[in-house]
Coordinates of C-alpha atoms and ligand atoms in Angstrom, one line a residue:
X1 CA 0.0 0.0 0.0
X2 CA 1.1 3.3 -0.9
X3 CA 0.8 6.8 0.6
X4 CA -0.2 10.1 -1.8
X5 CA 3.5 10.4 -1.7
X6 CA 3.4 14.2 -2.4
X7 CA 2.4 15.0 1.4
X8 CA 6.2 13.6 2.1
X9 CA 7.9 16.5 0.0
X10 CA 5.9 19.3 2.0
X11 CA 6.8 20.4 4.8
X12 CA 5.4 19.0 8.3
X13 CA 3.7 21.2 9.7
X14 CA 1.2 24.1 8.6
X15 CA 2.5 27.6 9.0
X16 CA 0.5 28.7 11.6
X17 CA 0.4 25.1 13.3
X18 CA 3.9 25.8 13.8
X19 CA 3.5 29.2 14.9
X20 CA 0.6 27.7 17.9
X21 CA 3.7 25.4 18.8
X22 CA 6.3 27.7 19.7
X23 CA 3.7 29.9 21.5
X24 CA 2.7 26.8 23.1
X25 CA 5.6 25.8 24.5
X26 CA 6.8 29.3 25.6
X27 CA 3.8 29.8 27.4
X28 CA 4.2 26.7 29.4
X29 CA 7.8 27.5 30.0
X30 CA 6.8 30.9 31.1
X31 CA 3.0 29.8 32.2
X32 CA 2.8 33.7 33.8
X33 CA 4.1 35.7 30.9
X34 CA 1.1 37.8 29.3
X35 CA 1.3 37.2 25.8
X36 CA -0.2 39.3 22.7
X37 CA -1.0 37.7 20.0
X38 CA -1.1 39.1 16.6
X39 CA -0.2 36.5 14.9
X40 CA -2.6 34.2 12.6
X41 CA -5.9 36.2 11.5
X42 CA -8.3 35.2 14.1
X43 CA -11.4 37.5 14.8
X44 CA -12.1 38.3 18.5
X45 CA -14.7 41.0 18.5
X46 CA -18.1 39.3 19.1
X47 CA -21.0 38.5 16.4
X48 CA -22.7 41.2 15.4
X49 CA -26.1 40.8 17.7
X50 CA -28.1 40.7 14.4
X51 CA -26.4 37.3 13.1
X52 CA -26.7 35.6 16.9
X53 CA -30.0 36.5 16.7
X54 CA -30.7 35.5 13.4
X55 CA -28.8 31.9 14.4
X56 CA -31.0 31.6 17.6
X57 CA -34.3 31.9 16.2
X58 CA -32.9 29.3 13.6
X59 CA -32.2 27.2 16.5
X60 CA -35.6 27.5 17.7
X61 CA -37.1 26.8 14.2
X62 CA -35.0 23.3 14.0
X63 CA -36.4 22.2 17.2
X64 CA -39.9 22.5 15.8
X65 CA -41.1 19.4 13.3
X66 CA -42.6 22.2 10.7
X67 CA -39.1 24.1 11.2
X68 CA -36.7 21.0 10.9
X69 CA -34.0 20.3 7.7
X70 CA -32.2 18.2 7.0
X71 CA -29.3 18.8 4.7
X72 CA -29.0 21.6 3.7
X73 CA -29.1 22.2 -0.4
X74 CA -25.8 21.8 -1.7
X75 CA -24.8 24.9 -3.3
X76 CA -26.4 27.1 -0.3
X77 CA -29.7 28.5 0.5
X78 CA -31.6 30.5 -2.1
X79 CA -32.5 33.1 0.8
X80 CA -28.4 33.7 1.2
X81 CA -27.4 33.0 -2.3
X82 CA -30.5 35.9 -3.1
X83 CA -28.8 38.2 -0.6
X84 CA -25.2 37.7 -1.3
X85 CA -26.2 38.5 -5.1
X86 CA -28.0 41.1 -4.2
X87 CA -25.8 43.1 -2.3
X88 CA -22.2 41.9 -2.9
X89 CA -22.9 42.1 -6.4
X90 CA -25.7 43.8 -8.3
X91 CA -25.2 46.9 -5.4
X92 CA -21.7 47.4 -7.4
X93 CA -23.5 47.4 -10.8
X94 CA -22.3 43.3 -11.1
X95 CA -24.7 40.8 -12.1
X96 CA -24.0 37.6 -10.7
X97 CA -26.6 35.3 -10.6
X98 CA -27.7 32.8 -7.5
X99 CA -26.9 29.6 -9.4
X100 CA -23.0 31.3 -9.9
X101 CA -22.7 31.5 -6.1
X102 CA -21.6 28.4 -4.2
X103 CA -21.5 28.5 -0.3
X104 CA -19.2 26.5 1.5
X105 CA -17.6 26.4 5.1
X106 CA -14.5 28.6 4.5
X107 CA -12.6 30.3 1.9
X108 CA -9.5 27.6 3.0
X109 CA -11.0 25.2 2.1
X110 CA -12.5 26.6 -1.5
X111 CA -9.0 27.8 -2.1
X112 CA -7.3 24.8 -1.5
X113 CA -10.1 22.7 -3.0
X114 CA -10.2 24.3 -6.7
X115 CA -7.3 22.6 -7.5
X116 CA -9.6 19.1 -7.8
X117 CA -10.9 20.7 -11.0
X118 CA -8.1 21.4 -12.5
X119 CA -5.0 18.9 -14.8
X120 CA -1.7 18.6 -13.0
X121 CA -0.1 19.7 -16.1
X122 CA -0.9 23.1 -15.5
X123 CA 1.0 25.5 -14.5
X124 CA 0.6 27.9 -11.2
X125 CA 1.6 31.3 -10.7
X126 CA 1.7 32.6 -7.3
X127 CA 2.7 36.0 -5.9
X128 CA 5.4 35.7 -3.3
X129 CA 4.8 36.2 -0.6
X130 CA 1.8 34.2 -0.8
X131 CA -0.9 32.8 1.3
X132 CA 0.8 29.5 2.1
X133 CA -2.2 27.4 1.1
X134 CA -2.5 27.7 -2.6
X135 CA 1.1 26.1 -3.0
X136 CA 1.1 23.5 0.0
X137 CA -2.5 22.2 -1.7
X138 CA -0.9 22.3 -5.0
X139 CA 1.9 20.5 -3.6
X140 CA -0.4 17.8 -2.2
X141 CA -2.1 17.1 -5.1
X142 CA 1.3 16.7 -7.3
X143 CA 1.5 19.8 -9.4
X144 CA 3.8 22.1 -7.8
X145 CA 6.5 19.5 -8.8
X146 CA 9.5 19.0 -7.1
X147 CA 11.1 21.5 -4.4
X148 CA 14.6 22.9 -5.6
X149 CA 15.8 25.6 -3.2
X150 CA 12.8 26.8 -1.6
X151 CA 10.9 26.7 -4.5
X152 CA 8.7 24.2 -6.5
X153 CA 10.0 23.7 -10.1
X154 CA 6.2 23.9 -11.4
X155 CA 5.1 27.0 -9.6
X156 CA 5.9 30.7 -11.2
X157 CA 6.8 32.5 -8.3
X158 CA 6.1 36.5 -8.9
X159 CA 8.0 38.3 -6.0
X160 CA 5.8 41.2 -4.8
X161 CA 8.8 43.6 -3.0
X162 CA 9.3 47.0 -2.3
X163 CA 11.0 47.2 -5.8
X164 CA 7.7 46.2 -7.3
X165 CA 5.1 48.1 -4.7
X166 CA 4.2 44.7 -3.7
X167 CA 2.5 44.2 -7.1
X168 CA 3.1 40.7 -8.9
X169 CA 4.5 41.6 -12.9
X170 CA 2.7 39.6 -15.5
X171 CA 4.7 36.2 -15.8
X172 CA 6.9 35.9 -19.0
X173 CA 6.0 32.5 -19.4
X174 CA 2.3 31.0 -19.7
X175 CA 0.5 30.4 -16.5
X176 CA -2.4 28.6 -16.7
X177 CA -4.0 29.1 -13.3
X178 CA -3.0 32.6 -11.5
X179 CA -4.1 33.1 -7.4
X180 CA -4.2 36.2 -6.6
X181 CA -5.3 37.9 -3.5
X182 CA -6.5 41.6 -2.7
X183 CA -6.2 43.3 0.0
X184 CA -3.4 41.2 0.1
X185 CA -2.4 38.0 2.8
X186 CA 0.4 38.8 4.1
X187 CA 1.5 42.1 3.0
X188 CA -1.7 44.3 3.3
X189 CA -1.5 45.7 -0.3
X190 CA -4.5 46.3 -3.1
X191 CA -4.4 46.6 -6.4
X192 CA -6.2 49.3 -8.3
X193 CA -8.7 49.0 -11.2
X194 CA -5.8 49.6 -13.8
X195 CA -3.8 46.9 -12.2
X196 CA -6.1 44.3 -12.3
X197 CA -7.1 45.4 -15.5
X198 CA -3.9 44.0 -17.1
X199 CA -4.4 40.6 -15.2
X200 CA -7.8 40.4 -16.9
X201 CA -6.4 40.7 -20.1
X202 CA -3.5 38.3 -19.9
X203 CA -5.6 35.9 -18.7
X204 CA -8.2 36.1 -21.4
X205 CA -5.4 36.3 -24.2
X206 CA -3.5 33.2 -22.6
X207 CA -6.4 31.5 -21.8
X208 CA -5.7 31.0 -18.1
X209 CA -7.9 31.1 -14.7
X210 CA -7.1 34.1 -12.0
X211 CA -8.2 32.0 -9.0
X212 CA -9.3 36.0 -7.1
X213 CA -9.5 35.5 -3.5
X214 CA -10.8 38.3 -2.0
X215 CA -11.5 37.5 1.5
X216 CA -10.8 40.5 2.7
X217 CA -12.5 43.0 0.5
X218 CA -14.6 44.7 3.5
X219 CA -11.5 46.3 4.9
X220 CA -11.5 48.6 1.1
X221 CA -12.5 52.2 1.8
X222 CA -10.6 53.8 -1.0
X223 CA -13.4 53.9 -4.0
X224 CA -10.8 53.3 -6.8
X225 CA -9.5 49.8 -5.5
X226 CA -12.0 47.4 -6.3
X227 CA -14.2 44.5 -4.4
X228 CA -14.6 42.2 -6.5
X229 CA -12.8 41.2 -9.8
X230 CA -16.1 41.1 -11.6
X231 CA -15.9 44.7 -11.4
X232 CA -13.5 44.6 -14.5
X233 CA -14.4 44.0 -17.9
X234 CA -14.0 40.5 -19.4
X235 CA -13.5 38.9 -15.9
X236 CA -16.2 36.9 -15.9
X237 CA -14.5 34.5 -18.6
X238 CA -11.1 34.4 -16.7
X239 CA -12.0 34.6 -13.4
X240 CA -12.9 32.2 -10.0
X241 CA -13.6 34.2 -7.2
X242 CA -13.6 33.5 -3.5
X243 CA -15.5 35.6 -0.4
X244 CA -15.4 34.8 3.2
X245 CA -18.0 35.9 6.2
X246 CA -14.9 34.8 8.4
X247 CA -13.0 38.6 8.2
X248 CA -15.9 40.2 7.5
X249 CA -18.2 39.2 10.7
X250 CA -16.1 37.4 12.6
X251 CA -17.2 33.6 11.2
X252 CA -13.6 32.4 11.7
X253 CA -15.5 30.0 14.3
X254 CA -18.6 29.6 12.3
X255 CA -17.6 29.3 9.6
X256 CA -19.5 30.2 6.5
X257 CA -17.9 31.6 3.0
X258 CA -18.8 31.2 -0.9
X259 CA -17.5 30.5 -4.0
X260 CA -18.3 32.6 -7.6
X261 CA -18.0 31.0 -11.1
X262 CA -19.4 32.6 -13.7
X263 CA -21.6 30.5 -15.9
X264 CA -19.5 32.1 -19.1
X265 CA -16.0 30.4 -17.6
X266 CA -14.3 27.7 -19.2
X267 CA -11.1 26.1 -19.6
X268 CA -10.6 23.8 -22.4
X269 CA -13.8 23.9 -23.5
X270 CA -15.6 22.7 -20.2
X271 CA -17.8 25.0 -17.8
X272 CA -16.2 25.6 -14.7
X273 CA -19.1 26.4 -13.2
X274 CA -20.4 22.7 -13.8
X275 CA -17.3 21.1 -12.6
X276 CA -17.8 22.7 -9.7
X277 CA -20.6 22.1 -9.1
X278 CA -20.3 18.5 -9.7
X279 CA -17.0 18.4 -6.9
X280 CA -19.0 20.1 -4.5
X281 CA -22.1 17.8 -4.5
X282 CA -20.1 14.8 -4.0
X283 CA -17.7 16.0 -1.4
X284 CA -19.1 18.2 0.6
X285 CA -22.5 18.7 2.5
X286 CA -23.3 22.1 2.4
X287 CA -23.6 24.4 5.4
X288 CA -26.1 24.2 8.2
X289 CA -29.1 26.6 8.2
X290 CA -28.7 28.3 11.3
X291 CA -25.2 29.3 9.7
X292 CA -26.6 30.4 6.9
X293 CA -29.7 32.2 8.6
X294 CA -26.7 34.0 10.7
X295 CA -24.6 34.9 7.3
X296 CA -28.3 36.2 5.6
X297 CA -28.3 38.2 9.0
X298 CA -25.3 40.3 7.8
X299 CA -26.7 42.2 4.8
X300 CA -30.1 43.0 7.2
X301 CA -30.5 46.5 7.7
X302 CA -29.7 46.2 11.5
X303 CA -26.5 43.6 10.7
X304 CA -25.0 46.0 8.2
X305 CA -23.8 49.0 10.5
X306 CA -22.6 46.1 13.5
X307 CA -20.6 44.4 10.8
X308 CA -18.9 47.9 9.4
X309 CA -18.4 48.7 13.4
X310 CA -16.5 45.8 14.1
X311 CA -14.4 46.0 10.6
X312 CA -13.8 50.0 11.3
X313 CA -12.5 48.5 14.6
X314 CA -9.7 46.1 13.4
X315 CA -9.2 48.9 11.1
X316 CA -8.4 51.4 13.8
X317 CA -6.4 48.9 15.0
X318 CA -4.6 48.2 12.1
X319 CA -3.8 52.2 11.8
X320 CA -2.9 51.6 15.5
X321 CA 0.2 49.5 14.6
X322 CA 1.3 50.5 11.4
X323 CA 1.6 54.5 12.8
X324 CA 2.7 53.5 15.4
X325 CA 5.8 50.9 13.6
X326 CA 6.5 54.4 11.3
X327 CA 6.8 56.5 14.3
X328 CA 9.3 54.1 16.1
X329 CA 11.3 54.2 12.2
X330 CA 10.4 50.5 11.3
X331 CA 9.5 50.4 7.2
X332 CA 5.9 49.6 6.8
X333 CA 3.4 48.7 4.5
X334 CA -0.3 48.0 4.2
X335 CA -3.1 48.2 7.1
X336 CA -5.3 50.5 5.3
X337 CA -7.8 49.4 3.1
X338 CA -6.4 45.5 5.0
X339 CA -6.0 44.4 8.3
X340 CA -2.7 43.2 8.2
X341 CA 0.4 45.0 8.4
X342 CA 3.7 44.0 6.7
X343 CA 7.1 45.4 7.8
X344 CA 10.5 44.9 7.4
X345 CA 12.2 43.5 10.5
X346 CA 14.7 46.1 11.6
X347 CA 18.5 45.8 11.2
X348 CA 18.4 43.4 8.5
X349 CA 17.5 40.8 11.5
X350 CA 15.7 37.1 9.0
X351 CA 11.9 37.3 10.1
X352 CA 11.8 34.4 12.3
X353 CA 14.9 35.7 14.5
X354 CA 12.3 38.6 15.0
X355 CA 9.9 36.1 15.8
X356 CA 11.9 35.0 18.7
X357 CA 13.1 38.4 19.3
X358 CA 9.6 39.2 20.1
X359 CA 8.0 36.3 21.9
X360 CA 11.2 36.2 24.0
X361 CA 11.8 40.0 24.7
X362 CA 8.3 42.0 24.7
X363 CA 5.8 38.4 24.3
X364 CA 4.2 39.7 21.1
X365 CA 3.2 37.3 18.4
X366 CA 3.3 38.1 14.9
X367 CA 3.9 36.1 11.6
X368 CA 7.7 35.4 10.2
X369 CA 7.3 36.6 6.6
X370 CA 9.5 33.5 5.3
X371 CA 6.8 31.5 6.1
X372 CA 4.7 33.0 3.8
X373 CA 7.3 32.4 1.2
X374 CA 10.9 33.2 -0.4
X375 CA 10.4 36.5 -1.0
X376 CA 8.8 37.2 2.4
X377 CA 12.4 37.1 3.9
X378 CA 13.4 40.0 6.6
X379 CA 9.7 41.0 6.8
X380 CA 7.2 40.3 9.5
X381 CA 3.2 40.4 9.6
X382 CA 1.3 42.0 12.8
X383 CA -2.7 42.2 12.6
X384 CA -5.2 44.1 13.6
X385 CA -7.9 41.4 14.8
X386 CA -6.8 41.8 18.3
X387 CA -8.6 44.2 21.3
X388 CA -7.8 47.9 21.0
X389 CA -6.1 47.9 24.0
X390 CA -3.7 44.7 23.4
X391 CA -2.6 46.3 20.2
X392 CA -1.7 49.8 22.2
X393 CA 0.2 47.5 24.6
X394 CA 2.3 45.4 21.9
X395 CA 3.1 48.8 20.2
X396 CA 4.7 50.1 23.6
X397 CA 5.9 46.9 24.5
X398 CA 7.5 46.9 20.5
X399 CA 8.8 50.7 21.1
X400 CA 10.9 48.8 24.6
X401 CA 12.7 47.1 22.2
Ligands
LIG1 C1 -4.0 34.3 8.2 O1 -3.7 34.6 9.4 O2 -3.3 34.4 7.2 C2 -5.4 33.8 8.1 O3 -6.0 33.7 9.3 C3 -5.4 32.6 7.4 C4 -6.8 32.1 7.1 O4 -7.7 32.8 6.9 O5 -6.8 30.9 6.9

């Protein structure tokens, strides 16, 4: 018997698996130290009263025999699909219709699930630094071929520097499926309509897929940077793209997210869309209803203003640190229209050396930018999903230093 022999190339451990570890084990060697973490992108403000309420008259609804389902539709809910289209979409002049939308339990897992639909002859372009789980699930699945110094030989790695303003450049060779996320994990960056103009373009002249995750499109104030990728023209035969409730009303612990796919994409000929939708309805069992009722709950006229309270509150938070990192003379970037904020670790010190530095000296955790790939090197990621009054603490604890 063998093993999917591809899991033995990766490496062990999950990047922010490892980072729970180390903070583990320093907080049991140092069970009274008071640690801050800032490290992986976990809400902690409460749900918005609208979506508990929402979920606990859901509850009730269950326990009654003319209330009860059983599994839920596969694809989601029309009454959230309806909404989702409603105001994600055709409120920013986008037309995306219910039976494009596909709710899941998390954008993780759609992310890292796409690649099921997809030949392992195709080629991947990633920016780097990159959300580590587009290339460990390509990795897994045998298409990121082999690893030769840090990299895998089948992935087109597109740094995103300072020397580029944290932009990916069009590949010179042909990528066939293209992941690109805005606001961006880790750095904090967005692209503007120009920008993502040109990615549109290539991919409808090459014929590739832009796998758009956009997770974290609630933190955008700035009009010209845009939500969705359906917002540019010819996207919807290019483009996948993926939406969480997890950053946007705290459903890290809920979990609840969907999926677009235009009816117009294909690839080679085949609708994506039905693909899809074909993967989805064998292996996986939708979301439950009193998650969905609580995600419907978010575009309700009372949920709206709670959601944009909580979100203008990592966002203040996010100003919090990355002021306050300028101030003290580190170099900073993102944590405006994002809640993460990516600097460089001072005096040339490798990101996790600052890792240590910080856990060790000040007990503030953060995210190593190496882990989030080559190119992440000597940089660092703080968030702004912790309390207001942590996040003051860490930057005066930071300013000790
Ligand atoms: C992060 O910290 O990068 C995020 O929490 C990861 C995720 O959403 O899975």
């Amino acid at each position: 018997m063998n093993i999917n022999e591809n899991f033995l190339k990766i490496q062990s451990s999950y990047l922010f698996s490892n980072i729970a570890k180390k903070v583990r084990e320093f907080s049991e060697a140092n069970p009274d130290a008071d640690i801050i973490r800032l490290g992986i992108g976990d809400a902690t403000r409460p749900l918005p009263e609208a979506v508990t309420a929402a979920m606990h008259r859901a509850v009730d609804e269950m326990g009654t025999l003319d209330g009860f389902r059983g599994y839920p539709p596969e694809y989601g809910y029309d009454f959230l699909l309806n909404a989702i289209s409603e105001n994600d979409f055709k409120a920013r002049g986008i037309n995306i219709g219910a039976d494009e939308i596909f709710v899941s339990d998390g954008a993780k897992s759609d992310t890292g699930n796409i690649g099921d639909i997809f030949s392992n002859a195709n080629t991947v372009a990633v920016c780097d630094p990159v959300y580590p789980v587009y290339v460990d699930t390509n990795v897994m699945c045998g298409r990121a071929g082999e690893a030769v110094n840090g990299k895998w030989s089948n992935v087109i790695y597109m740094p995103c520097t300072a020397q580029t303003g944290f932009l990916p450049e069009l590949p010179a060779q042909k990528a066939d499926l293209i992941y690109l996320c805005f606001p961006n994990n880790p750095t904090g960056m967005t692209i503007d309509k120009k920008n993502l103009q040109r990615w549109v373009d290539y991919a409808n002249e090459n014929g590739s897929v832009i796998l758009y995750d956009a997770a974290y499109e609630a933190y955008i104030s700035d009009p010209e940077i845009p939500h969705s990728i359906f917002e540019l023209e010819g996207a919807k035969t290019c483009a996948i793209e993926f939406r969480s409730f997890s950053k946007t009303a705290g459903f890290t612990g809920v979990r609840c997210a969907y999926t677009i796919i235009p009816k117009e994409l294909t690839f080679g000929g085949v609708s994506l869309n039905a693909l899809w939708a074909r993967r989805q309805a064998t292996k996986f069992n939708g979301v439950s209803y009193i998650t969905q009722r609580g995600a419907e709950a978010i575009y309700s006229p009372e949920g709206k203003p709670q959601v944009k309270a909580v979100i203008d509150y990592y966002k203040s938070n996010a100003s919090t640190i990355s002021e306050g990192l300028k101030s003290l003379g580190y170099e900073v970037y993102g944590g405006t229209n994002s809640p993460y904020v990516w600097l460089k670790a001072p005096d040339g010190m490798a990101s996790w050396d600052f890792f240590d530095l910080l856990l060790n000296k000040v007990q503030v955790v953060g995210t190593p930018g190496s882990g989030f790939g080559p190119s992440g090197e000597g940089y660092f990621r703080l968030t702004g999903f912790g309390s207001a009054e942590n996040t003051a603490k860490a930057l005066e604890r930071i300013a000790r230093l």
